[in-house]
């Protein structure tokens, strides 16, 4: 009997309407369109506005769209995993709230927190449940309302991030398609360079933590940049070598969208051309757990059954990794 693999059978995303441009940011902090564009490649990002709307609002919209386009009844979903660093609340898990809003009752739902790599950690985890034969329909959602933890008085971080959600459906296949391999690594020593200081059990929220602005993203940009470039490239090149993938054999490289310079450096190390790389950071910024599903959704039309694709991410933790997959359907027929 052929081995069961997990195939991506649909992808959908949702972004808020509000577009925060570099020019508007320049009215809020001491920055410029020129600095942000040359240092990051970002021109605009989406921001979720509205009282009472959090990460689950975006995640649920992405999941509802995914159910509709894959013709899936909510009762058919066995498992929903949400990758996020901006949960609606400390508990319950945002996966529970998204599932409830999307009409998915009594399935298995949980969150994964691996910062920007959460999306690939969650995708690999979702795939394992399919490969084991345990489940038939598993949804992975990557969703983050980064505007809820971005400090709009700190020009070094607030210009990078945006809000979005993306959802991916995984189903079993015995064809030569689907998720072939994953490499994931982490290094907790990296936490000093990228974290949120307060609001957890070490430093619960207090007037003092609010006054000290400790509920926002703390990032040592240059240190994170150096690790991101080397780790994301190392793991992507390792994946190519492991599976004898020559640069010309790769249909698409789908990198986490953290900084255009990190993406370009990684592509150079892989020996691939710019036209093989999905890049939409200029319009959405760094949406943390949503960047890869957001790219797959935007490029879906161009994806062909059998396409060799490598996904790669790097994020807080530090966490990083790569997934090698063969695309499972002709995207044009799937909108
Ligand atoms: O999502 C996964 C994890 N995150 C990442 O992968 C992010 C990795 N890091 C980066 O992308 C970059 O380090 C940043 C975009 C965050 C910063 O870019 P950089 O080229 O590393 O800038 P820098 O921190 O070295 O700062 C250079 C200068 C500094 O001024 P001085 O000290 O040279 O006078 C900063 O104060 O640029 C200044 N600066 C800014 N100037 C205008 C920093 N942010 C801004 C800004 N506008 N927004």
Short mmCIF file of C-alpha atoms and ligand atoms in Angstrom, two decimals:
data_model
loop_
_atom_site.label_atom_id
_atom_site.label_comp_id
_atom_site.label_asym_id
_atom_site.label_seq_id
_atom_site.Cartn_x
_atom_site.Cartn_y
_atom_site.Cartn_z
CA UNK A 1 0.00 0.00 0.00
CA UNK A 2 1.31 3.48 -0.85
CA UNK A 3 2.23 5.75 1.99
CA UNK A 4 -0.34 8.41 2.95
CA UNK A 5 0.87 11.94 2.36
CA UNK A 6 -0.76 15.25 3.30
CA UNK A 7 -1.74 17.34 0.28
CA UNK A 8 -2.71 20.99 0.35
CA UNK A 9 -6.15 20.98 -1.28
CA UNK A 10 -7.06 24.64 -0.78
CA UNK A 11 -5.80 27.96 0.49
CA UNK A 12 -7.57 31.16 1.39
CA UNK A 13 -6.62 34.43 3.10
CA UNK A 14 -8.23 37.53 4.51
CA UNK A 15 -6.75 40.99 5.01
CA UNK A 16 -8.35 44.06 6.59
CA UNK A 17 -9.34 46.98 4.33
CA UNK A 18 -7.33 49.70 6.06
CA UNK A 19 -4.03 50.41 4.29
CA UNK A 20 -1.34 52.04 6.44
CA UNK A 21 1.17 53.58 4.04
CA UNK A 22 4.77 54.57 4.70
CA UNK A 23 3.75 58.20 4.25
CA UNK A 24 1.12 57.91 6.99
CA UNK A 25 3.69 56.23 9.29
CA UNK A 26 6.01 59.18 8.64
CA UNK A 27 3.40 61.40 10.29
CA UNK A 28 3.46 59.16 13.40
CA UNK A 29 7.22 58.48 13.92
CA UNK A 30 10.50 59.91 12.62
CA UNK A 31 10.79 57.83 9.44
CA UNK A 32 10.39 58.13 5.68
CA UNK A 33 9.07 56.17 2.72
CA UNK A 34 12.63 56.12 1.39
CA UNK A 35 14.12 54.53 4.57
CA UNK A 36 11.39 51.92 4.93
CA UNK A 37 11.47 50.98 1.23
CA UNK A 38 15.23 50.62 0.95
CA UNK A 39 15.74 48.86 4.31
CA UNK A 40 12.73 46.52 4.22
CA UNK A 41 10.96 46.61 0.82
CA UNK A 42 7.68 47.47 2.54
CA UNK A 43 5.39 50.15 1.07
CA UNK A 44 2.14 49.44 2.92
CA UNK A 45 0.54 47.10 5.43
CA UNK A 46 -3.07 46.31 6.40
CA UNK A 47 -4.42 47.23 9.85
CA UNK A 48 -7.48 45.70 11.52
CA UNK A 49 -9.66 48.44 12.94
CA UNK A 50 -12.83 48.13 14.98
CA UNK A 51 -13.74 47.62 18.61
CA UNK A 52 -13.76 43.97 19.70
CA UNK A 53 -12.03 42.66 16.59
CA UNK A 54 -8.95 40.55 17.18
CA UNK A 55 -6.94 37.80 15.52
CA UNK A 56 -9.87 35.35 15.51
CA UNK A 57 -11.94 37.75 13.41
CA UNK A 58 -9.40 37.53 10.59
CA UNK A 59 -8.76 33.82 11.10
CA UNK A 60 -12.47 33.00 10.99
CA UNK A 61 -12.92 34.99 7.76
CA UNK A 62 -10.03 33.05 6.18
CA UNK A 63 -11.44 29.71 7.37
CA UNK A 64 -15.00 30.48 6.22
CA UNK A 65 -13.66 31.37 2.77
CA UNK A 66 -11.58 28.17 2.72
CA UNK A 67 -14.57 25.98 3.66
CA UNK A 68 -16.62 27.59 0.90
CA UNK A 69 -14.05 27.26 -1.85
CA UNK A 70 -13.15 23.66 -0.94
CA UNK A 71 -16.83 22.73 -0.62
CA UNK A 72 -16.30 21.51 2.93
CA UNK A 73 -19.06 21.37 5.54
CA UNK A 74 -17.78 22.56 8.96
CA UNK A 75 -18.73 19.17 10.49
CA UNK A 76 -16.22 17.44 8.20
CA UNK A 77 -13.23 19.23 9.77
CA UNK A 78 -11.32 16.95 12.16
CA UNK A 79 -8.67 19.35 13.41
CA UNK A 80 -7.93 23.10 13.27
CA UNK A 81 -4.52 24.41 14.33
CA UNK A 82 -3.90 28.13 14.68
CA UNK A 83 -0.43 29.66 14.58
CA UNK A 84 -0.37 33.05 16.28
CA UNK A 85 1.59 35.29 18.64
CA UNK A 86 -1.34 37.64 19.09
CA UNK A 87 -4.06 35.39 20.52
CA UNK A 88 -7.43 37.02 21.21
CA UNK A 89 -6.81 36.27 24.90
CA UNK A 90 -4.19 34.46 27.01
CA UNK A 91 -6.71 31.61 27.05
CA UNK A 92 -8.70 29.97 25.58
CA UNK A 93 -6.76 29.18 22.43
CA UNK A 94 -7.60 31.35 19.43
CA UNK A 95 -8.11 28.11 17.47
CA UNK A 96 -11.16 27.42 19.67
CA UNK A 97 -12.61 30.85 18.93
CA UNK A 98 -11.92 30.69 15.18
CA UNK A 99 -13.53 27.24 14.95
CA UNK A 100 -16.59 28.44 16.84
CA UNK A 101 -16.98 31.49 14.59
CA UNK A 102 -16.60 29.30 11.48
CA UNK A 103 -19.22 26.82 12.71
CA UNK A 104 -16.74 24.00 13.38
CA UNK A 105 -18.07 22.21 16.48
CA UNK A 106 -16.50 19.54 18.66
CA UNK A 107 -13.40 19.04 16.53
CA UNK A 108 -9.86 19.12 17.92
CA UNK A 109 -8.46 22.70 18.03
CA UNK A 110 -5.27 24.13 19.46
CA UNK A 111 -2.74 26.95 19.02
CA UNK A 112 0.94 26.81 18.18
CA UNK A 113 3.28 29.62 19.14
CA UNK A 114 6.56 29.63 17.25
CA UNK A 115 6.40 33.32 16.28
CA UNK A 116 6.96 33.85 12.54
CA UNK A 117 7.83 30.15 12.06
CA UNK A 118 4.52 29.15 13.66
CA UNK A 119 2.97 28.87 10.23
CA UNK A 120 5.38 26.14 9.08
CA UNK A 121 5.49 24.47 12.50
CA UNK A 122 1.67 24.29 12.36
CA UNK A 123 1.66 23.04 8.77
CA UNK A 124 4.06 20.20 9.61
CA UNK A 125 2.04 19.32 12.72
CA UNK A 126 -1.19 19.34 10.69
CA UNK A 127 0.43 17.11 8.07
CA UNK A 128 1.46 14.54 10.70
CA UNK A 129 -2.16 13.98 11.70
CA UNK A 130 -3.01 13.24 8.06
CA UNK A 131 0.07 11.07 7.42
CA UNK A 132 -0.65 8.97 10.50
CA UNK A 133 -4.06 8.12 9.08
CA UNK A 134 -5.77 9.68 12.09
CA UNK A 135 -7.59 12.52 10.30
CA UNK A 136 -8.97 13.31 6.84
CA UNK A 137 -9.49 17.09 6.90
CA UNK A 138 -7.16 19.35 8.82
CA UNK A 139 -7.04 23.14 8.66
CA UNK A 140 -3.99 25.19 9.52
CA UNK A 141 -4.63 28.90 10.13
CA UNK A 142 -1.88 31.50 10.45
CA UNK A 143 -3.28 34.73 11.87
CA UNK A 144 -1.82 37.76 13.58
CA UNK A 145 -3.04 41.20 14.54
CA UNK A 146 0.49 42.58 14.89
CA UNK A 147 -0.90 46.12 15.23
CA UNK A 148 -2.08 45.07 18.71
CA UNK A 149 1.53 44.66 19.94
CA UNK A 150 3.38 47.13 17.67
CA UNK A 151 4.53 50.27 19.47
CA UNK A 152 3.59 53.18 17.20
CA UNK A 153 6.14 55.38 18.99
CA UNK A 154 9.05 53.00 18.12
CA UNK A 155 10.15 53.53 14.54
CA UNK A 156 12.46 50.50 14.57
CA UNK A 157 9.58 48.02 14.89
CA UNK A 158 6.24 49.61 13.99
CA UNK A 159 7.09 50.12 10.32
CA UNK A 160 7.59 46.40 9.70
CA UNK A 161 4.40 44.72 10.83
CA UNK A 162 0.87 44.28 9.44
CA UNK A 163 -2.31 42.30 10.13
CA UNK A 164 -3.62 39.30 8.14
CA UNK A 165 -4.81 35.70 8.26
CA UNK A 166 -4.41 32.75 5.92
CA UNK A 167 -5.84 29.23 6.04
CA UNK A 168 -4.71 25.99 4.41
CA UNK A 169 -6.67 22.73 3.99
CA UNK A 170 -4.79 19.43 4.18
CA UNK A 171 -6.17 16.08 3.05
CA UNK A 172 -4.72 12.59 2.50
CA UNK A 173 -3.34 11.41 -0.82
CA UNK A 174 -1.41 8.40 -2.03
CA UNK A 175 -0.29 10.18 -5.21
CA UNK A 176 3.24 11.52 -5.58
CA UNK A 177 2.18 14.98 -4.35
CA UNK A 178 1.81 16.76 -1.02
CA UNK A 179 4.21 17.47 1.81
CA UNK A 180 7.40 15.50 1.26
CA UNK A 181 9.68 16.69 4.04
CA UNK A 182 10.09 19.22 6.86
CA UNK A 183 13.14 20.47 8.74
CA UNK A 184 12.48 22.47 11.90
CA UNK A 185 14.93 23.84 14.40
CA UNK A 186 14.93 26.26 17.31
CA UNK A 187 17.31 27.98 19.70
CA UNK A 188 15.80 29.38 22.87
CA UNK A 189 18.91 31.45 23.55
CA UNK A 190 17.67 33.73 20.78
CA UNK A 191 14.78 34.90 22.95
CA UNK A 192 16.85 37.81 24.28
CA UNK A 193 16.77 39.45 20.85
CA UNK A 194 13.05 39.22 20.12
CA UNK A 195 10.25 39.02 22.66
CA UNK A 196 7.44 40.80 24.47
CA UNK A 197 8.61 41.73 27.96
CA UNK A 198 5.40 41.79 29.99
CA UNK A 199 2.00 40.16 30.12
CA UNK A 200 3.26 36.62 30.74
CA UNK A 201 3.74 34.79 34.02
CA UNK A 202 7.21 36.24 34.66
CA UNK A 203 5.97 39.81 34.50
CA UNK A 204 2.19 40.00 34.65
CA UNK A 205 0.51 43.19 33.46
CA UNK A 206 0.66 46.06 35.95
CA UNK A 207 0.55 49.84 35.84
CA UNK A 208 4.37 49.77 35.88
CA UNK A 209 4.61 47.46 32.85
CA UNK A 210 2.14 49.59 30.92
CA UNK A 211 4.01 52.80 31.83
CA UNK A 212 7.28 51.18 30.70
CA UNK A 213 5.67 50.20 27.35
CA UNK A 214 6.55 46.53 27.93
CA UNK A 215 3.50 45.04 26.22
CA UNK A 216 4.93 45.65 22.76
CA UNK A 217 7.34 43.82 20.47
CA UNK A 218 10.95 44.17 21.61
CA UNK A 219 13.35 43.48 18.74
CA UNK A 220 17.09 43.94 18.30
CA UNK A 221 16.78 44.28 14.55
CA UNK A 222 20.37 43.77 13.44
CA UNK A 223 20.91 40.65 15.58
CA UNK A 224 17.67 39.11 14.36
CA UNK A 225 18.55 40.03 10.78
CA UNK A 226 21.91 38.21 10.93
CA UNK A 227 20.38 35.02 12.35
CA UNK A 228 17.42 35.15 9.95
CA UNK A 229 19.61 35.39 6.85
CA UNK A 230 21.92 32.56 7.80
CA UNK A 231 19.39 30.14 9.32
CA UNK A 232 16.70 30.52 6.64
CA UNK A 233 19.26 30.08 3.87
CA UNK A 234 21.01 27.14 5.62
CA UNK A 235 17.81 25.18 6.01
CA UNK A 236 16.53 25.94 2.50
CA UNK A 237 19.83 24.90 0.90
CA UNK A 238 19.89 21.76 3.11
CA UNK A 239 16.41 20.85 1.85
CA UNK A 240 17.50 21.28 -1.79
CA UNK A 241 20.58 19.10 -1.27
CA UNK A 242 18.66 16.42 0.64
CA UNK A 243 16.19 15.98 -2.24
CA UNK A 244 18.59 16.69 -5.13
CA UNK A 245 16.59 19.76 -6.15
CA UNK A 246 18.55 21.87 -8.64
CA UNK A 247 17.65 25.58 -8.72
CA UNK A 248 15.85 25.14 -12.06
CA UNK A 249 13.73 22.27 -10.64
CA UNK A 250 12.13 24.56 -8.08
CA UNK A 251 8.87 26.08 -9.29
CA UNK A 252 8.49 28.39 -6.27
CA UNK A 253 10.28 29.45 -3.14
CA UNK A 254 7.85 30.85 -0.56
CA UNK A 255 9.78 32.67 2.18
CA UNK A 256 8.41 34.27 5.32
CA UNK A 257 8.09 37.96 4.46
CA UNK A 258 10.21 39.64 7.16
CA UNK A 259 12.47 41.88 5.11
CA UNK A 260 13.09 41.96 1.37
CA UNK A 261 16.83 41.94 2.00
CA UNK A 262 16.54 38.67 3.95
CA UNK A 263 14.46 37.15 1.13
CA UNK A 264 16.96 38.23 -1.57
CA UNK A 265 19.97 36.95 0.41
CA UNK A 266 18.27 33.58 0.92
CA UNK A 267 17.35 33.27 -2.76
CA UNK A 268 20.95 34.08 -3.74
CA UNK A 269 22.28 31.30 -1.46
CA UNK A 270 19.78 28.87 -3.04
CA UNK A 271 20.93 29.91 -6.52
CA UNK A 272 17.41 30.67 -7.68
CA UNK A 273 16.08 33.60 -9.68
CA UNK A 274 13.80 36.36 -8.45
CA UNK A 275 10.98 35.11 -10.69
CA UNK A 276 10.90 31.85 -8.67
CA UNK A 277 10.29 33.70 -5.39
CA UNK A 278 6.90 34.78 -4.04
CA UNK A 279 7.23 38.30 -2.63
CA UNK A 280 4.32 40.45 -1.48
CA UNK A 281 5.98 42.18 1.48
CA UNK A 282 5.67 45.52 -0.35
CA UNK A 283 1.87 45.44 0.09
CA UNK A 284 1.37 43.60 3.40
CA UNK A 285 4.57 43.96 5.45
CA UNK A 286 5.46 41.25 7.95
CA UNK A 287 2.21 39.59 9.04
CA UNK A 288 4.09 37.02 11.22
CA UNK A 289 2.06 33.76 11.08
CA UNK A 290 0.15 34.68 7.91
CA UNK A 291 2.87 35.50 5.38
CA UNK A 292 3.22 32.09 3.70
CA UNK A 293 -0.52 31.27 3.33
CA UNK A 294 -1.01 34.84 2.11
CA UNK A 295 1.57 34.28 -0.64
CA UNK A 296 0.14 30.88 -1.65
CA UNK A 297 -3.34 32.45 -1.84
CA UNK A 298 -2.13 35.33 -4.02
CA UNK A 299 -0.17 33.03 -6.34
CA UNK A 300 -2.76 30.20 -6.37
CA UNK A 301 -3.76 30.86 -10.00
CA UNK A 302 -0.21 30.19 -11.18
CA UNK A 303 0.35 26.98 -9.19
CA UNK A 304 0.31 23.71 -11.11
CA UNK A 305 -0.10 20.14 -9.93
CA UNK A 306 3.34 18.66 -9.27
CA UNK A 307 5.13 22.01 -8.81
CA UNK A 308 8.15 21.69 -6.52
CA UNK A 309 7.81 24.26 -3.74
CA UNK A 310 9.95 25.09 -0.72
CA UNK A 311 8.48 27.13 2.15
CA UNK A 312 10.86 28.66 4.70
CA UNK A 313 10.57 30.85 7.78
CA UNK A 314 12.54 32.33 10.64
CA UNK A 315 11.13 33.92 13.78
CA UNK A 316 11.22 34.64 17.48
CA UNK A 317 12.36 31.84 19.74
CA UNK A 318 14.53 31.66 17.71
CA UNK A 319 12.66 29.23 15.48
CA UNK A 320 13.21 28.37 11.83
CA UNK A 321 12.64 25.71 9.24
CA UNK A 322 11.69 24.67 5.73
CA UNK A 323 9.06 22.46 4.13
CA UNK A 324 9.38 20.75 0.75
CA UNK A 325 6.11 19.92 -1.01
CA UNK A 326 4.69 19.08 -4.41
CA UNK A 327 1.61 21.19 -5.17
CA UNK A 328 -1.55 19.07 -5.46
CA UNK A 329 -3.82 20.87 -7.94
CA UNK A 330 -4.00 23.31 -10.82
CA UNK A 331 -4.74 26.55 -9.00
CA UNK A 332 -6.59 28.19 -11.90
CA UNK A 333 -9.51 25.79 -11.49
CA UNK A 334 -9.83 26.44 -7.79
CA UNK A 335 -10.92 30.08 -7.31
O1 LIG B 1 9.82 38.27 11.42
C1 LIG B 1 10.91 37.54 11.89
C2 LIG B 1 11.87 38.27 12.73
N1 LIG B 1 12.20 39.61 12.33
C3 LIG B 1 13.08 39.90 11.35
O2 LIG B 1 13.51 39.04 10.62
C4 LIG B 1 13.55 41.33 11.26
C5 LIG B 1 15.05 41.40 11.05
N2 LIG B 1 15.60 42.74 11.10
C6 LIG B 1 15.36 43.68 10.14
O3 LIG B 1 14.59 43.45 9.22
C7 LIG B 1 16.12 44.97 10.22
O4 LIG B 1 17.14 44.88 11.18
C8 LIG B 1 15.22 46.21 10.53
C9 LIG B 1 14.32 46.52 9.36
C10 LIG B 1 14.43 45.97 11.79
C11 LIG B 1 16.11 47.45 10.77
O5 LIG B 1 16.93 47.66 9.63
P1 LIG B 1 18.50 47.84 9.78
O6 LIG B 1 19.03 48.09 8.42
O7 LIG B 1 19.04 46.67 10.54
O8 LIG B 1 18.60 49.17 10.63
P2 LIG B 1 19.34 49.41 12.01
O9 LIG B 1 18.54 48.86 13.13
O10 LIG B 1 20.77 49.01 11.88
O11 LIG B 1 19.29 50.98 12.10
C12 LIG B 1 20.06 51.82 11.18
C13 LIG B 1 19.69 53.26 11.45
C14 LIG B 1 19.72 53.65 12.93
O12 LIG B 1 20.15 54.99 13.02
P3 LIG B 1 21.66 55.35 13.41
O13 LIG B 1 21.88 54.73 14.75
O14 LIG B 1 22.52 54.74 12.33
O15 LIG B 1 21.66 56.84 13.40
C15 LIG B 1 18.28 53.58 13.32
O16 LIG B 1 17.97 54.44 14.42
O17 LIG B 1 18.35 53.50 11.01
C16 LIG B 1 17.59 54.07 12.09
N3 LIG B 1 16.23 53.61 11.95
C17 LIG B 1 15.30 54.25 11.23
N4 LIG B 1 15.36 55.38 10.51
C18 LIG B 1 14.26 55.76 9.88
C19 LIG B 1 15.67 52.48 12.47
N5 LIG B 1 14.38 52.40 12.10
C20 LIG B 1 14.13 53.48 11.34
C21 LIG B 1 13.00 53.95 10.65
N6 LIG B 1 13.09 55.08 9.94
N7 LIG B 1 11.82 53.28 10.67
#
